[in-house]
C-alpha atoms as a printed R data frame, in Angstrom:
    type eleno elety resid chain resno       x       y       z
1   ATOM     1    CA   UNK     A     1  26.200 -15.061 -28.499
2   ATOM     2    CA   UNK     A     2  25.957 -15.628 -32.256
3   ATOM     3    CA   UNK     A     3  25.882 -12.833 -34.848
4   ATOM     4    CA   UNK     A     4  22.071 -12.657 -35.073
5   ATOM     5    CA   UNK     A     5  21.706 -12.526 -31.291
6   ATOM     6    CA   UNK     A     6  24.308  -9.746 -31.134
7   ATOM     7    CA   UNK     A     7  22.434  -7.763 -33.778
8   ATOM     8    CA   UNK     A     8  19.197  -8.178 -31.836
9   ATOM     9    CA   UNK     A     9  20.954  -7.269 -28.590
10  ATOM    10    CA   UNK     A    10  22.449  -4.103 -30.089
11  ATOM    11    CA   UNK     A    11  19.095  -3.101 -31.559
12  ATOM    12    CA   UNK     A    12  17.363  -3.332 -28.183
13  ATOM    13    CA   UNK     A    13  20.304  -1.724 -26.402
14  ATOM    14    CA   UNK     A    14  19.987   1.322 -28.710
15  ATOM    15    CA   UNK     A    15  16.232   1.491 -28.124
16  ATOM    16    CA   UNK     A    16  16.818   1.470 -24.378
17  ATOM    17    CA   UNK     A    17  19.631   4.011 -24.401
18  ATOM    18    CA   UNK     A    18  18.175   6.338 -27.043
19  ATOM    19    CA   UNK     A    19  14.399   6.242 -26.608
20  ATOM    20    CA   UNK     A    20  12.443   8.306 -29.098
21  ATOM    21    CA   UNK     A    21   8.812   7.614 -28.294
22  ATOM    22    CA   UNK     A    22   6.112   9.750 -29.795
23  ATOM    23    CA   UNK     A    23   4.472  11.873 -27.126
24  ATOM    24    CA   UNK     A    24   1.185   9.962 -27.382
25  ATOM    25    CA   UNK     A    25   2.986   6.663 -26.819
26  ATOM    26    CA   UNK     A    26   4.035   7.809 -23.362
27  ATOM    27    CA   UNK     A    27   0.526   8.947 -22.461
28  ATOM    28    CA   UNK     A    28  -1.448   6.494 -20.291
29  ATOM    29    CA   UNK     A    29  -4.735   7.799 -21.718
30  ATOM    30    CA   UNK     A    30  -3.636   6.785 -25.236
31  ATOM    31    CA   UNK     A    31  -3.095   3.176 -24.113
32  ATOM    32    CA   UNK     A    32  -6.251   3.176 -21.981
33  ATOM    33    CA   UNK     A    33  -8.208   4.065 -25.128
34  ATOM    34    CA   UNK     A    34  -6.549   1.204 -27.047
35  ATOM    35    CA   UNK     A    35  -6.740  -1.430 -24.300
36  ATOM    36    CA   UNK     A    36 -10.250  -2.737 -24.941
37  ATOM    37    CA   UNK     A    37  -9.709  -2.774 -28.716
38  ATOM    38    CA   UNK     A    38  -6.413  -4.644 -28.308
39  ATOM    39    CA   UNK     A    39  -7.908  -7.298 -26.053
40  ATOM    40    CA   UNK     A    40 -11.015  -7.630 -28.220
41  ATOM    41    CA   UNK     A    41  -8.767  -8.416 -31.204
42  ATOM    42    CA   UNK     A    42  -6.946 -11.069 -29.160
43  ATOM    43    CA   UNK     A    43 -10.288 -12.629 -28.242
44  ATOM    44    CA   UNK     A    44 -11.981 -12.431 -31.637
45  ATOM    45    CA   UNK     A    45  -9.186 -12.888 -34.198
46  ATOM    46    CA   UNK     A    46  -7.959 -16.438 -33.644
47  ATOM    47    CA   UNK     A    47  -5.165 -16.179 -36.223
48  ATOM    48    CA   UNK     A    48  -3.839 -13.017 -34.559
49  ATOM    49    CA   UNK     A    49  -4.089 -14.631 -31.114
50  ATOM    50    CA   UNK     A    50  -2.228 -17.718 -32.323
51  ATOM    51    CA   UNK     A    51   0.586 -15.575 -33.780
52  ATOM    52    CA   UNK     A    52   0.865 -13.551 -30.577
53  ATOM    53    CA   UNK     A    53   0.917 -16.633 -28.350
54  ATOM    54    CA   UNK     A    54   3.508 -18.256 -30.615
55  ATOM    55    CA   UNK     A    55   5.691 -15.154 -30.267
56  ATOM    56    CA   UNK     A    56   5.240 -15.170 -26.479
57  ATOM    57    CA   UNK     A    57   6.113 -18.879 -26.201
58  ATOM    58    CA   UNK     A    58   9.165 -18.457 -28.471
59  ATOM    59    CA   UNK     A    59  10.421 -15.561 -26.355
60  ATOM    60    CA   UNK     A    60   9.970 -17.517 -23.127
61  ATOM    61    CA   UNK     A    61  11.748 -20.542 -24.642
62  ATOM    62    CA   UNK     A    62  14.622 -18.289 -25.767
63  ATOM    63    CA   UNK     A    63  14.991 -16.914 -22.229
64  ATOM    64    CA   UNK     A    64  14.739 -20.365 -20.622
65  ATOM    65    CA   UNK     A    65  17.380 -21.848 -22.948
66  ATOM    66    CA   UNK     A    66  19.807 -19.144 -21.918
67  ATOM    67    CA   UNK     A    67  19.106 -19.454 -18.198
68  ATOM    68    CA   UNK     A    68  17.469 -16.046 -18.064
69  ATOM    69    CA   UNK     A    69  14.087 -17.405 -17.002
70  ATOM    70    CA   UNK     A    70  14.205 -20.208 -14.463
71  ATOM    71    CA   UNK     A    71  12.343 -21.691 -11.510
72  ATOM    72    CA   UNK     A    72  12.356 -19.443  -8.467
73  ATOM    73    CA   UNK     A    73  13.627 -16.351 -10.271
74  ATOM    74    CA   UNK     A    74  11.869 -13.022 -10.321
75  ATOM    75    CA   UNK     A    75  11.171 -11.218 -13.576
76  ATOM    76    CA   UNK     A    76   9.961  -7.794 -14.634
77  ATOM    77    CA   UNK     A    77   7.898  -7.380 -17.804
78  ATOM    78    CA   UNK     A    78   8.112  -3.740 -18.878
79  ATOM    79    CA   UNK     A    79   5.230  -2.575 -21.048
80  ATOM    80    CA   UNK     A    80   3.298  -5.755 -20.365
81  ATOM    81    CA   UNK     A    81   0.045  -4.673 -21.997
82  ATOM    82    CA   UNK     A    82  -2.646  -7.327 -21.510
83  ATOM    83    CA   UNK     A    83  -0.220  -9.642 -19.694
84  ATOM    84    CA   UNK     A    84   0.540 -12.337 -22.275
85  ATOM    85    CA   UNK     A    85   4.298 -12.342 -21.619
86  ATOM    86    CA   UNK     A    86   3.909 -11.835 -17.863
87  ATOM    87    CA   UNK     A    87   1.642 -14.858 -17.547
88  ATOM    88    CA   UNK     A    88   3.893 -17.038 -19.699
89  ATOM    89    CA   UNK     A    89   6.975 -15.999 -17.703
90  ATOM    90    CA   UNK     A    90   5.092 -16.770 -14.470
91  ATOM    91    CA   UNK     A    91   4.651 -20.385 -15.590
92  ATOM    92    CA   UNK     A    92   8.399 -20.762 -14.971
93  ATOM    93    CA   UNK     A    93   9.547 -17.969 -12.650
94  ATOM    94    CA   UNK     A    94   8.816 -17.712  -8.959
95  ATOM    95    CA   UNK     A    95   7.350 -14.209  -9.246
96  ATOM    96    CA   UNK     A    96   6.761 -11.869 -12.186
97  ATOM    97    CA   UNK     A    97   5.723  -8.240 -12.110
98  ATOM    98    CA   UNK     A    98   4.194  -6.689 -15.184
99  ATOM    99    CA   UNK     A    99   4.203  -2.916 -15.483
100 ATOM   100    CA   UNK     A   100   2.459  -0.740 -18.023
101 ATOM   101    CA   UNK     A   101   1.470   2.898 -18.396
102 ATOM   102    CA   UNK     A   102  -2.186   2.013 -18.813
103 ATOM   103    CA   UNK     A   103  -4.363   1.257 -15.779
104 ATOM   104    CA   UNK     A   104  -6.936  -0.253 -18.190
105 ATOM   105    CA   UNK     A   105  -4.328  -2.647 -19.612
106 ATOM   106    CA   UNK     A   106  -3.537  -3.680 -16.031
107 ATOM   107    CA   UNK     A   107  -7.203  -4.586 -15.512
108 ATOM   108    CA   UNK     A   108  -7.061  -6.790 -18.613
109 ATOM   109    CA   UNK     A   109  -3.742  -8.322 -17.525
110 ATOM   110    CA   UNK     A   110  -5.059  -9.201 -14.050
111 ATOM   111    CA   UNK     A   111  -8.164 -10.786 -15.593
112 ATOM   112    CA   UNK     A   112  -6.027 -12.784 -18.045
113 ATOM   113    CA   UNK     A   113  -3.791 -14.068 -15.234
114 ATOM   114    CA   UNK     A   114  -6.881 -15.151 -13.241
115 ATOM   115    CA   UNK     A   115  -8.351 -16.952 -16.278
116 ATOM   116    CA   UNK     A   116  -5.021 -18.736 -16.806
117 ATOM   117    CA   UNK     A   117  -4.839 -19.785 -13.129
118 ATOM   118    CA   UNK     A   118  -1.608 -17.835 -12.560
119 ATOM   119    CA   UNK     A   119  -1.249 -16.449  -9.053
120 ATOM   120    CA   UNK     A   120   2.447 -15.516  -9.007
121 ATOM   121    CA   UNK     A   121   2.091 -12.477 -11.252
122 ATOM   122    CA   UNK     A   122   1.545  -8.932 -10.034
123 ATOM   123    CA   UNK     A   123   0.609  -5.951 -12.154
124 ATOM   124    CA   UNK     A   124   1.328  -2.273 -11.568
125 ATOM   125    CA   UNK     A   125   0.436   0.759 -13.591
126 ATOM   126    CA   UNK     A   126   3.515   2.962 -13.804
127 ATOM   127    CA   UNK     A   127   5.921   4.628 -16.209
128 ATOM   128    CA   UNK     A   128   8.955   2.354 -16.613
129 ATOM   129    CA   UNK     A   129  11.191   5.416 -16.936
130 ATOM   130    CA   UNK     A   130  10.360   6.304 -13.349
131 ATOM   131    CA   UNK     A   131  10.083   2.775 -11.961
132 ATOM   132    CA   UNK     A   132  12.466   1.466  -9.330
133 ATOM   133    CA   UNK     A   133  12.865  -2.269 -10.058
134 ATOM   134    CA   UNK     A   134  14.658  -2.868  -6.746
135 ATOM   135    CA   UNK     A   135  11.742  -1.384  -4.817
136 ATOM   136    CA   UNK     A   136   9.350  -3.652  -6.756
137 ATOM   137    CA   UNK     A   137  11.276  -6.721  -5.623
């Protein structure tokens, strides 16, 4: 791991170990209210959509290059929102599960996966802090 990767790793490690979310950010209703607006922006703002898809593709390429996303593997996308990462990961992995607090986001994610012709992605509405990844497969 080079210096930049280590800095990124440590940043995300701290976020995971010392979460400090605002109370509204852990409220499914907050994300349900934002879901339609978020997806509408992805559909209507082509520059925003292009930037988001570029970020998704770069992340997937990063994981593939390091052997962390490969054919036949399973993956878990925590906080998957409208499913952009989940669907991209499913293009490589054997099975991907996307989880998010918001049931409305899960509706959008399922619809996005169908439109993209991806059938090896599952979506569940749940709080990642209470999720049991082993039970999800």
